[in-house]
Amino acid sequence: MTSDQGERRPPSRRIADDLRDQIADGTYPPGKKLPSERALAAQYGTARNTAAEAIDMLRREGLVVAKHGAGVFVRQHRPLLRLGSNRYSRTLRESTGLSPYRAEVTKQGRTARVDCTSITRVDAPDDVADRLGLSREDRSVTRRENWYYADDEPVQVGITYIPFSISEGSLLATSANMGKGSLYARFEELGHPIARIREEISARMPTPEEVSGLAVPDGVPVLDVLHTGIDDQGRPFEVTRFVLRADLNGLDYNMPIED
Amino acid sequence: MTSDQGERRPPSRRIADDLRDQIADGTYPPGKKLPSERALAAQYGTARNTAAEAIDMLRREGLVVAKHGAGVFVRQHRPLLRLGSNRYSRTLRESTGLSPYRAEVTKQGRTARVDCTSITRVDAPDDVADRLGLSREDRSVTRRENWYYADDEPVQVGITYIPFSISEGSLLATSANMGKGSLYARFEELGHPIARIREEISARMPTPEEVSGLAVPDGVPVLDVLHTGIDDQGRPFEVTRFVLRADLNGLDYNMPIED
DNA sequence: GACTAGAACTGGCTCAAGCCAGTTTAGTGG
DNA sequence: CCACTAAACTGGCTTGAGCCAGTTCTAGTC
């Protein structure tokens, strides 16, 4: 007897557990096709529904992906894009000439693309206004929406909010193309050299909009990063909310301990 | 007509979408009970299975929780515990006298508990050995397993690995209780004052073990943080893998930009 | 040999029914 | 008034059936 309560668990659980073990021990390596729902049902002597339910569990866990008409396959784990705390380093910016995102994607031999899909003027949402220290009256901000792709696959979205008092009249409020040195070079010209960042990180399941926009597969959460850029005088000048597919992105911070 | 392809979506989707909208617009506020599966099925003229499937979708999204026998309820969003980068600050450590975890939990008016459930000597796993810079021969480490609770509810686990060459003979290798100033005070005494940290963050769905150990509800991912402590000479002296329930924990880093 | 139509697969989703195991509630007896 | 019981709920899980829409393979045709 393998386990005390082993025979009490429902058939769907049993099938799922078996498959999970077999995935773990290499019986079904990444990319391999699992037996069909009908085959599993026959093998375990259950209804097809029950086998499908078992497979659903594995999908929710992010272990397998189903392809309609083709079969269910063990998920291929692609290496994560590691977004580092050095993302904003000036020397890195100037030495590579690439944006940190492009540098990271290129390093993995993939093709990077960043689309600025919209630049609008809106009132900042509460959490953003809070981080920017905006008063209740003047919440006018420039909102820039950026989509990040690797090999034409969407991997993250970033929505940047800049107080209109700062962006007014500059490229920040008007142009998708930020020119040489990108976003933070422009902020520096406007008297806001980036000195610190604050990043508030949480994870959750994607909304239906994010599922379709980012093509998030079943059983994959998103990382939600609320980023605040702070200048050398301690003034926040920009807030960006990043939403990242957690199966393709990770974060990598390296920082000093301050007292 | 609200949407072009609106009537093409399957009944289960339609029910789920309706409920999601009603949760969003406050028809069903947090804590409120949704109609029963049987009631929904009757209302939409579908089989009970189909209504159950719709509710399942919302569960996977983390919007609702089902209580067997009682009903399905809109999830109450409790405030996140925010684990900050100042977690390791010495002055904070010395001023509050509390460990950073305890301080954060107490601040929310909840009761903190930390259990050290095991201290063993093992060979470090690959990723850990890598971060610690251990050679292939000497991978012996002290492994400490810590469980963190808030109001007796498990919220995170941390497994700390310390090279045996460092922990040997000290409290680190033997005692669950770390004494005054806790873990990092001991490292400091051993010549490893913490100067930098590296934190590699990813998010994923919990494994079945984590689901039972951390009591992770349906539709809630975990944050997986691989933390490395680095001393003033740039030597890594400790690696901890934290697994956090993402519905109860967030991370909050505030750091300088380095060039 | 290249192309194509179709058969034989695959998963997606639904139905209607039933049994089980929890919870809540209403009623009953002390 | 309280304590207890039983009925009426709730979700959990399964069965076996069916239709649909994709994909893959195969056999036949040009």
Coordinates of C-alpha atoms (C1' of nucleotides) in Angstrom, one line a residue:
Chain A
M1 CA 0.0 0.0 0.0
T2 CA 1.5 3.3 -1.1
S3 CA -0.5 5.5 1.0
D4 CA -3.1 5.3 3.8
Q5 CA -5.8 7.4 2.3
G6 CA -4.6 6.5 -1.2
E7 CA -7.7 4.7 -2.3
R8 CA -10.0 7.4 -1.0
R9 CA -9.0 10.0 -3.5
P10 CA -11.3 10.4 -6.5
P11 CA -10.4 8.7 -9.8
S12 CA -9.8 12.0 -11.5
R13 CA -7.2 12.9 -8.8
R14 CA -5.6 9.5 -9.2
I15 CA -5.2 9.8 -13.0
A16 CA -3.8 13.3 -12.5
D17 CA -1.4 12.2 -9.9
D18 CA -0.2 9.3 -12.0
L19 CA 0.4 11.5 -15.0
R20 CA 2.1 14.1 -12.8
D21 CA 4.5 11.5 -11.5
Q22 CA 5.2 10.3 -15.0
I23 CA 5.9 13.8 -16.2
A24 CA 8.2 14.3 -13.3
D25 CA 10.1 11.0 -13.8
G26 CA 10.6 11.5 -17.5
T27 CA 8.1 9.0 -18.8
Y28 CA 6.6 12.0 -20.6
P29 CA 9.4 14.4 -21.3
P30 CA 8.7 18.0 -22.3
G31 CA 7.0 18.2 -25.7
K32 CA 5.7 14.6 -25.5
K33 CA 2.1 13.8 -26.2
L34 CA 0.0 12.4 -23.4
P35 CA -2.5 9.6 -24.1
S36 CA -5.8 10.9 -25.4
E37 CA -8.7 11.4 -23.1
R38 CA -10.4 8.5 -24.6
A39 CA -7.4 6.2 -24.1
L40 CA -6.9 7.3 -20.5
A41 CA -10.6 6.7 -19.8
A42 CA -10.4 3.2 -21.2
Q43 CA -7.1 2.5 -19.3
Y44 CA -8.5 3.6 -16.0
G45 CA -12.0 2.3 -16.6
T46 CA -13.7 5.7 -16.1
A47 CA -15.8 7.9 -18.2
R48 CA -14.1 10.2 -20.7
N49 CA -15.2 13.2 -18.6
T50 CA -13.2 12.0 -15.7
A51 CA -10.0 11.6 -17.7
A52 CA -10.6 15.1 -19.2
E53 CA -11.0 16.4 -15.6
A54 CA -7.7 14.9 -14.7
I55 CA -6.0 16.6 -17.7
D56 CA -7.7 19.8 -16.7
M57 CA -6.0 19.7 -13.3
L58 CA -2.6 19.4 -15.0
R59 CA -3.4 22.3 -17.3
R60 CA -4.4 24.5 -14.3
E61 CA -1.0 23.6 -12.8
G62 CA 0.7 24.7 -15.9
L63 CA 2.3 21.3 -16.5
V64 CA 0.7 20.6 -19.9
V65 CA -0.9 22.4 -22.8
A66 CA -3.8 21.1 -24.9
K67 CA -3.9 21.6 -28.6
H68 CA -7.4 21.2 -30.0
G69 CA -7.5 18.3 -32.4
A70 CA -3.9 17.3 -31.9
G71 CA -3.5 16.2 -28.3
V72 CA -2.2 17.2 -24.9
F73 CA 1.5 17.9 -24.6
V74 CA 4.0 18.3 -21.7
R75 CA 4.9 22.0 -21.5
Q76 CA 8.3 23.0 -22.9
H77 CA 9.9 25.2 -20.3
R78 CA 11.6 28.0 -22.1
P79 CA 14.2 30.0 -20.3
L80 CA 13.0 33.0 -18.5
L81 CA 13.7 36.5 -19.5
R82 CA 15.4 38.0 -16.4
L83 CA 14.6 41.6 -15.8
G84 CA 17.3 42.9 -13.6
S85 CA 17.6 45.8 -11.3
N86 CA 20.4 47.1 -13.6
R87 CA 17.6 47.7 -16.1
Y88 CA 18.0 51.4 -15.4
S89 CA 21.7 51.7 -15.1
R90 CA 23.1 54.6 -17.2
T91 CA 26.4 52.9 -18.0
L92 CA 24.6 49.9 -19.2
R93 CA 22.3 52.1 -21.2
E94 CA 25.2 53.9 -22.8
S95 CA 27.5 50.9 -23.4
T96 CA 25.1 48.6 -25.1
G97 CA 23.0 51.2 -26.9
L98 CA 20.1 48.8 -26.5
S99 CA 17.3 49.1 -24.1
P100 CA 17.6 46.6 -21.3
Y101 CA 14.7 44.6 -22.6
R102 CA 16.2 44.4 -26.1
A103 CA 19.5 43.4 -24.6
E104 CA 18.0 40.6 -22.6
V105 CA 16.0 39.2 -25.4
T106 CA 18.8 39.4 -27.9
K107 CA 21.1 37.6 -25.4
Q108 CA 18.7 34.6 -25.8
G109 CA 19.0 34.7 -29.5
R110 CA 15.4 35.9 -30.0
T111 CA 14.1 39.0 -31.7
A112 CA 12.8 41.8 -29.6
R113 CA 10.1 44.3 -30.6
V114 CA 8.6 47.1 -28.5
D115 CA 5.4 48.8 -29.7
C116 CA 4.1 52.0 -28.2
T117 CA 0.5 51.5 -29.0
S118 CA -1.0 54.7 -27.5
I119 CA 0.0 58.0 -25.9
T120 CA -2.9 59.7 -24.2
R121 CA -3.6 62.3 -21.5
V122 CA -5.7 60.9 -18.6
D123 CA -6.3 61.3 -14.9
A124 CA -4.1 59.0 -12.9
P125 CA -5.6 56.0 -11.2
D126 CA -5.6 56.1 -7.4
D127 CA -2.6 53.9 -6.8
V128 CA -0.5 55.7 -9.4
A129 CA -1.5 59.2 -8.2
D130 CA -0.5 58.0 -4.7
R131 CA 3.0 56.9 -5.9
L132 CA 3.5 60.1 -7.8
G133 CA 2.4 62.3 -4.9
L134 CA -0.3 64.0 -7.0
S135 CA -2.9 66.1 -5.3
R136 CA -6.6 65.4 -5.6
E137 CA -7.0 68.3 -8.0
D138 CA -4.2 67.9 -10.5
R139 CA -4.0 64.3 -11.6
S140 CA -3.4 64.9 -15.2
V141 CA -0.8 62.5 -16.6
T142 CA 0.6 61.3 -19.9
R143 CA -0.2 57.7 -20.3
R144 CA 2.0 55.6 -22.6
E145 CA 1.2 52.0 -23.4
N146 CA 4.0 49.7 -24.4
W147 CA 3.8 46.1 -25.6
Y148 CA 6.9 44.0 -25.5
Y149 CA 7.4 41.0 -27.9
A150 CA 10.0 38.3 -28.3
D151 CA 9.9 36.6 -31.6
D152 CA 6.5 38.3 -32.2
E153 CA 5.1 36.6 -29.1
P154 CA 3.8 39.1 -26.6
V155 CA 5.5 38.7 -23.3
Q156 CA 4.7 41.9 -21.3
V157 CA 2.8 45.1 -21.2
G158 CA 3.9 48.3 -19.5
I159 CA 1.7 51.3 -18.9
T160 CA 3.7 54.4 -17.9
Y161 CA 2.2 57.4 -16.2
I162 CA 4.1 60.7 -16.3
P163 CA 2.8 63.8 -14.5
F164 CA 1.7 66.2 -17.3
S165 CA 3.7 69.0 -15.6
I166 CA 6.8 67.0 -16.4
S167 CA 6.0 65.6 -19.9
E168 CA 4.4 68.7 -21.2
G169 CA 6.1 69.9 -24.4
S170 CA 8.6 67.0 -24.5
L171 CA 8.8 63.9 -26.7
L172 CA 7.4 62.0 -23.7
A173 CA 4.0 63.4 -24.3
T174 CA 4.0 63.2 -28.1
S175 CA 6.3 60.7 -29.6
A176 CA 6.3 56.9 -29.7
N177 CA 10.0 57.0 -30.5
M178 CA 12.1 58.2 -27.5
G179 CA 15.3 58.8 -29.5
K180 CA 18.8 58.1 -28.3
G181 CA 19.1 56.7 -24.8
S182 CA 15.4 56.2 -24.7
L183 CA 13.0 57.2 -21.9
Y184 CA 15.3 57.8 -19.0
A185 CA 17.7 60.0 -21.1
R186 CA 14.7 62.3 -21.7
F187 CA 13.8 62.4 -18.1
E188 CA 17.4 63.3 -17.3
E189 CA 17.3 66.2 -19.8
L190 CA 14.2 67.4 -18.0
G191 CA 16.0 67.5 -14.7
H192 CA 15.0 64.1 -13.4
P193 CA 17.9 61.8 -13.5
I194 CA 16.8 58.5 -12.2
A195 CA 18.5 57.7 -8.8
R196 CA 16.2 55.2 -7.1
I197 CA 13.5 52.8 -8.1
R198 CA 10.7 51.3 -6.1
E199 CA 9.1 48.1 -7.3
E200 CA 6.1 46.6 -5.8
I201 CA 5.5 43.0 -6.9
S202 CA 2.6 40.8 -6.8
A203 CA 1.4 37.7 -8.7
R204 CA -2.1 36.7 -9.7
M205 CA -4.1 35.0 -12.4
P206 CA -4.6 37.0 -15.5
T207 CA -7.8 38.7 -16.3
P208 CA -9.7 37.6 -19.5
E209 CA -8.3 40.7 -21.2
E210 CA -4.8 39.8 -20.3
V211 CA -5.3 36.2 -21.4
S212 CA -6.2 37.4 -24.9
G213 CA -3.8 40.3 -25.1
L214 CA -0.8 38.5 -23.8
A215 CA -1.9 35.1 -25.0
V216 CA -1.3 33.7 -21.5
P217 CA -1.7 29.9 -21.6
D218 CA -3.8 28.0 -19.1
G219 CA -2.3 27.6 -15.7
V220 CA 0.1 30.5 -16.0
P221 CA -0.1 33.4 -13.7
V222 CA 1.1 37.0 -14.3
L223 CA 3.6 39.1 -12.4
D224 CA 2.3 42.5 -11.7
V225 CA 5.0 45.1 -11.1
L226 CA 4.2 48.6 -10.0
H227 CA 7.4 50.5 -10.7
T228 CA 8.2 54.0 -9.5
G229 CA 11.1 56.1 -10.8
I230 CA 12.6 58.5 -8.3
D231 CA 15.1 61.2 -9.1
D232 CA 18.2 62.4 -7.2
Q233 CA 16.1 64.7 -5.1
G234 CA 13.8 61.9 -4.0
R235 CA 11.0 63.1 -6.2
P236 CA 8.9 60.4 -8.0
F237 CA 8.6 61.4 -11.7
E238 CA 7.2 58.3 -13.4
V239 CA 5.1 55.2 -12.5
T240 CA 4.8 52.1 -14.7
R241 CA 2.6 49.1 -14.2
F242 CA 4.2 46.1 -15.9
V243 CA 2.2 42.9 -16.4
L244 CA 4.4 40.0 -17.3
R245 CA 3.7 36.4 -18.3
A246 CA 5.2 34.5 -15.5
D247 CA 6.1 31.5 -17.7
L248 CA 8.4 33.7 -19.8
N249 CA 9.6 36.3 -17.4
G250 CA 11.4 36.5 -14.1
L251 CA 12.9 39.3 -12.0
D252 CA 16.4 39.4 -10.8
Y253 CA 17.4 42.1 -8.3
N254 CA 20.8 42.7 -6.9
M255 CA 20.9 45.4 -4.4
P256 CA 22.9 46.8 -1.5
I257 CA 21.5 46.6 2.0
E258 CA 20.9 50.1 3.3
D259 CA 20.7 51.0 7.0
Chain B
M1 CA -26.1 44.0 -29.6
T2 CA -23.3 44.2 -27.2
S3 CA -20.7 42.3 -29.2
D4 CA -20.3 40.8 -32.6
Q5 CA -19.2 37.3 -31.5
G6 CA -21.2 37.7 -28.3
E7 CA -23.7 35.0 -29.0
R8 CA -21.0 32.6 -30.2
R9 CA -19.4 32.1 -26.9
P10 CA -20.4 28.9 -25.1
P11 CA -23.0 29.1 -22.3
S12 CA -20.5 28.4 -19.5
R13 CA -18.4 31.3 -20.7
R14 CA -21.5 33.5 -20.8
I15 CA -22.5 32.7 -17.2
A16 CA -18.9 33.2 -16.0
D17 CA -18.7 36.6 -17.8
D18 CA -22.0 37.7 -16.4
L19 CA -21.0 36.8 -12.9
R20 CA -17.6 38.4 -13.3
D21 CA -19.2 41.6 -14.4
Q22 CA -21.6 41.5 -11.5
I23 CA -18.7 40.9 -9.1
A24 CA -16.8 43.9 -10.7
D25 CA -19.8 46.3 -10.5
G26 CA -20.6 45.4 -6.9
T27 CA -23.8 43.4 -7.4
Y28 CA -21.9 40.7 -5.6
P29 CA -19.5 42.5 -3.1
P30 CA -16.7 40.6 -1.4
G31 CA -18.0 38.0 1.0
K32 CA -21.4 37.8 -0.7
K33 CA -22.8 34.4 -1.7
L34 CA -23.4 33.7 -5.4
P35 CA -26.5 31.9 -6.5
S36 CA -26.2 28.2 -6.2
E37 CA -25.2 26.0 -9.1
R38 CA -28.7 24.7 -9.4
A39 CA -30.2 28.2 -9.3
L40 CA -27.8 29.4 -12.0
A41 CA -28.5 26.4 -14.2
A42 CA -32.3 27.0 -13.9
Q43 CA -31.8 30.8 -14.5
Y44 CA -29.8 30.2 -17.7
G45 CA -31.6 27.1 -18.8
T46 CA -28.6 24.9 -18.8
A47 CA -27.5 21.7 -17.1
R48 CA -26.1 22.0 -13.6
N49 CA -22.8 20.9 -14.9
T50 CA -22.5 23.9 -17.1
A51 CA -23.2 26.3 -14.3
A52 CA -20.6 24.5 -12.2
E53 CA -18.1 24.9 -15.0
A54 CA -18.7 28.6 -15.1
I55 CA -18.1 28.9 -11.4
D56 CA -15.0 26.8 -11.8
M57 CA -13.6 29.4 -14.2
L58 CA -14.1 32.1 -11.6
R59 CA -12.4 30.0 -9.0
R60 CA -9.4 29.5 -11.3
E61 CA -9.2 33.2 -11.7
G62 CA -9.1 33.6 -8.0
L63 CA -12.3 35.7 -7.9
V64 CA -14.5 33.4 -5.7
V65 CA -14.0 30.6 -3.2
A66 CA -16.4 27.6 -2.9
K67 CA -17.3 26.2 0.5
H68 CA -18.5 22.7 0.4
G69 CA -22.1 22.6 1.5
A70 CA -22.4 26.3 2.1
G71 CA -22.1 28.0 -1.2
V72 CA -19.7 30.1 -3.4
F73 CA -18.5 33.4 -2.1
V74 CA -16.8 36.4 -3.6
R75 CA -13.2 36.4 -2.3
Q76 CA -12.3 38.8 0.4
H77 CA -9.2 40.6 -0.5
R78 CA -7.0 40.9 2.5
P79 CA -4.2 43.4 2.5
L80 CA -0.9 42.0 1.3
L81 CA 2.0 41.5 3.6
R82 CA 4.7 43.6 2.0
L83 CA 8.1 42.1 2.3
G84 CA 10.5 44.9 1.7
S85 CA 14.1 45.3 0.7
N86 CA 14.7 46.8 4.1
R87 CA 14.1 43.3 5.5
Y88 CA 17.8 42.9 6.1
S89 CA 18.6 46.4 7.4
R90 CA 20.6 46.3 10.6
T91 CA 19.2 49.5 12.1
L92 CA 15.7 48.2 11.5
R93 CA 16.7 45.0 13.1
E94 CA 18.1 46.7 16.1
S95 CA 15.5 49.3 16.5
T96 CA 12.4 47.2 16.5
G97 CA 13.9 44.1 18.0
L98 CA 11.5 42.2 15.9
S99 CA 12.3 40.2 12.8
P100 CA 11.1 42.0 9.7
Y101 CA 8.4 39.4 9.2
R102 CA 7.0 39.8 12.7
A103 CA 7.1 43.5 12.3
E104 CA 5.1 43.5 9.1
V105 CA 2.5 41.1 10.5
T106 CA 2.2 42.9 13.7
K107 CA 1.7 46.2 11.9
Q108 CA -1.4 44.7 10.4
G109 CA -2.8 43.7 13.8
R110 CA -2.2 40.1 13.2
T111 CA -0.3 37.5 15.2
A112 CA 3.0 36.3 13.8
R113 CA 4.5 32.9 14.3
V114 CA 7.6 31.4 12.8
D115 CA 8.4 27.7 13.2
C116 CA 11.7 26.2 12.4
T117 CA 10.6 22.7 11.6
S118 CA 13.8 21.0 10.7
I119 CA 17.6 21.5 10.7
T120 CA 19.5 19.0 8.6
R121 CA 22.7 18.5 6.8
V122 CA 22.3 17.8 3.1
D123 CA 24.0 18.3 -0.2
A124 CA 22.9 21.5 -1.9
P125 CA 20.7 21.3 -4.9
D126 CA 22.2 22.6 -8.2
D127 CA 20.7 26.0 -8.3
V128 CA 21.6 26.7 -4.7
A129 CA 25.2 25.3 -5.1
D130 CA 25.5 27.6 -8.0
R131 CA 24.5 30.7 -6.1
L132 CA 26.8 29.8 -3.2
G133 CA 29.7 29.1 -5.5
L134 CA 30.2 25.6 -4.1
S135 CA 32.5 23.2 -6.0
R136 CA 31.2 19.9 -7.2
E137 CA 32.9 18.1 -4.4
D138 CA 31.9 20.0 -1.3
R139 CA 28.3 20.7 -1.4
S140 CA 27.6 20.0 2.2
V141 CA 25.2 22.6 3.6
T142 CA 23.0 23.1 6.7
R143 CA 19.4 23.1 5.6
R144 CA 16.9 25.0 7.8
E145 CA 13.2 24.9 7.0
N146 CA 11.1 27.8 8.3
W147 CA 7.3 28.1 8.2
Y148 CA 5.7 31.5 8.6
Y149 CA 2.2 32.0 10.0
A150 CA -0.1 35.0 10.4
D151 CA -3.0 34.3 12.8
D152 CA -2.1 30.6 12.6
E153 CA -2.6 30.6 8.8
P154 CA 0.5 29.5 6.9
V155 CA 1.6 32.3 4.5
Q156 CA 5.1 31.3 3.4
V157 CA 7.9 28.8 3.7
G158 CA 11.6 29.5 3.6
I159 CA 14.3 26.9 3.1
T160 CA 17.7 28.3 4.0
Y161 CA 21.0 26.7 2.9
I162 CA 24.2 27.6 4.6
P163 CA 27.6 26.1 3.6
F164 CA 28.6 23.8 6.3
S165 CA 32.0 25.4 6.4
I166 CA 30.3 28.5 7.7
S167 CA 27.6 27.1 9.9
E168 CA 29.7 24.4 11.5
G169 CA 29.8 24.7 15.3
S170 CA 27.5 27.7 15.5
L171 CA 23.8 28.0 16.4
L172 CA 23.1 28.1 12.7
A173 CA 23.7 24.4 12.4
T174 CA 22.1 23.3 15.7
S175 CA 19.4 25.6 17.1
A176 CA 16.0 26.5 16.0
N177 CA 16.2 29.6 18.1
M178 CA 18.6 32.1 16.7
G179 CA 18.9 34.4 19.8
K180 CA 19.1 38.1 19.9
G181 CA 19.2 39.8 16.5
S182 CA 18.3 36.6 14.7
L183 CA 19.9 35.0 11.8
Y184 CA 21.9 37.8 10.3
A185 CA 23.4 38.8 13.6
R186 CA 24.9 35.3 13.8
F187 CA 26.3 35.6 10.3
E188 CA 27.8 38.9 11.3
E189 CA 29.6 37.3 14.2
L190 CA 31.0 34.7 11.9
G191 CA 32.5 37.3 9.7
H192 CA 29.8 37.6 7.1
P193 CA 28.0 40.9 7.7
I194 CA 25.2 41.1 5.1
A195 CA 26.0 43.8 2.5
R196 CA 24.1 42.9 -0.6
I197 CA 21.2 40.7 -1.5
R198 CA 20.2 39.1 -4.8
E199 CA 16.6 38.1 -5.2
E200 CA 15.4 36.1 -8.2
I201 CA 11.7 36.2 -8.5
S202 CA 9.3 34.0 -10.4
A203 CA 5.6 33.1 -10.1
R204 CA 3.9 29.8 -10.8
M205 CA 1.0 27.7 -9.8
P206 CA 1.6 25.7 -6.6
T207 CA 2.5 22.1 -6.6
P208 CA 0.1 19.7 -4.8
E209 CA 2.5 19.6 -1.8
E210 CA 2.4 23.4 -1.6
V211 CA -1.4 23.4 -1.9
S212 CA -1.7 21.3 1.1
G213 CA 1.2 22.7 3.1
L214 CA 0.4 26.3 2.6
A215 CA -3.4 25.8 2.2
V216 CA -3.2 27.7 -1.1
P217 CA -6.8 28.3 -2.3
D218 CA -7.9 27.6 -5.9
G219 CA -6.8 30.1 -8.4
V220 CA -4.0 31.5 -6.4
P221 CA -0.4 31.4 -7.6
V222 CA 2.8 31.4 -5.5
L223 CA 5.7 33.7 -5.6
D224 CA 9.0 31.8 -5.7
V225 CA 11.9 33.9 -4.4
L226 CA 15.5 32.6 -4.6
H227 CA 17.4 34.8 -2.2
T228 CA 21.1 35.1 -1.8
G229 CA 22.9 36.9 1.0
I230 CA 26.2 38.4 0.1
D231 CA 28.7 39.8 2.6
D232 CA 30.9 42.9 2.5
Q233 CA 33.6 41.0 0.5
G234 CA 31.1 40.0 -2.2
R235 CA 31.0 36.4 -0.9
P236 CA 27.6 34.6 -0.9
F237 CA 27.1 33.0 2.4
E238 CA 23.5 31.9 2.5
V239 CA 20.7 31.1 0.0
T240 CA 17.0 30.9 0.9
R241 CA 14.2 29.8 -1.3
F242 CA 10.9 31.4 -0.2
V243 CA 7.6 30.2 -1.5
L244 CA 4.8 32.7 -0.7
R245 CA 1.1 32.6 -1.2
A246 CA 0.5 35.3 -3.7
D247 CA -2.9 36.2 -2.3
L248 CA -1.4 37.2 1.0
N249 CA 2.1 38.4 0.1
G250 CA 3.7 41.0 -2.1
L251 CA 7.2 42.3 -2.4
D252 CA 8.3 45.9 -2.1
Y253 CA 11.8 46.8 -3.1
N254 CA 13.2 50.3 -2.9
M255 CA 16.7 50.5 -4.2
P256 CA 19.3 52.8 -5.6
I257 CA 20.3 52.7 -9.3
E258 CA 23.9 51.7 -9.5
D259 CA 26.1 52.4 -12.5
Chain C
dG1 C1' 5.7 12.5 -57.4
dA2 C1' 2.4 16.1 -55.8
dC3 C1' -2.1 17.0 -54.5
dT4 C1' -6.5 16.2 -52.5
dA5 C1' -10.6 14.4 -50.4
dG6 C1' -12.0 12.0 -46.7
dA7 C1' -11.7 8.9 -42.7
dA8 C1' -10.1 8.6 -38.2
dC9 C1' -8.3 10.6 -34.9
dT10 C1' -7.8 14.7 -31.3
dG11 C1' -9.8 18.0 -27.6
dG12 C1' -14.1 21.4 -26.4
dC13 C1' -18.3 21.6 -24.5
dT14 C1' -22.7 20.2 -23.2
dC15 C1' -26.6 17.3 -21.3
dA16 C1' -29.4 14.9 -17.6
dA17 C1' -29.0 12.0 -14.2
dG18 C1' -27.3 10.3 -9.7
dC19 C1' -24.8 9.6 -5.2
dC20 C1' -22.1 11.6 -1.7
dA21 C1' -20.6 14.8 2.0
dG22 C1' -20.6 18.8 3.8
dT23 C1' -23.8 23.1 6.0
dT24 C1' -27.8 25.5 7.3
dT25 C1' -32.2 25.8 9.1
dA26 C1' -36.5 24.6 10.9
dG27 C1' -38.8 21.9 14.0
dT28 C1' -39.2 19.1 18.1
dG29 C1' -38.7 17.6 22.7
dG30 C1' -36.9 18.4 27.0
Chain D
dC1 C1' -35.0 28.6 26.7
dC2 C1' -31.9 25.4 25.1
dA3 C1' -30.2 21.2 22.8
dC4 C1' -30.8 18.0 19.5
dT5 C1' -32.5 15.9 15.3
dA6 C1' -33.9 15.7 10.7
dA7 C1' -35.0 17.9 6.4
dA8 C1' -33.5 20.9 2.9
dC9 C1' -30.2 22.9 1.2
dT10 C1' -25.1 23.5 -0.6
dG11 C1' -21.0 22.0 -3.6
dG12 C1' -17.9 17.6 -5.3
dC13 C1' -17.6 14.2 -8.4
dT14 C1' -18.9 10.8 -11.6
dT15 C1' -21.4 8.4 -15.5
dG16 C1' -22.2 7.7 -20.4
dA17 C1' -24.1 9.8 -24.0
dG18 C1' -23.7 13.2 -28.0
dC19 C1' -22.3 17.0 -31.2
dC20 C1' -18.8 20.1 -32.8
dA21 C1' -14.3 21.7 -34.6
dG22 C1' -9.9 21.3 -35.0
dT23 C1' -5.6 18.0 -36.8
dT24 C1' -3.4 14.1 -38.8
dC25 C1' -3.0 10.4 -41.6
dT26 C1' -4.1 7.7 -45.6
dA27 C1' -5.6 6.2 -49.8
dG28 C1' -6.8 7.5 -54.2
dT29 C1' -6.3 10.6 -58.2
dC30 C1' -4.2 13.3 -61.5

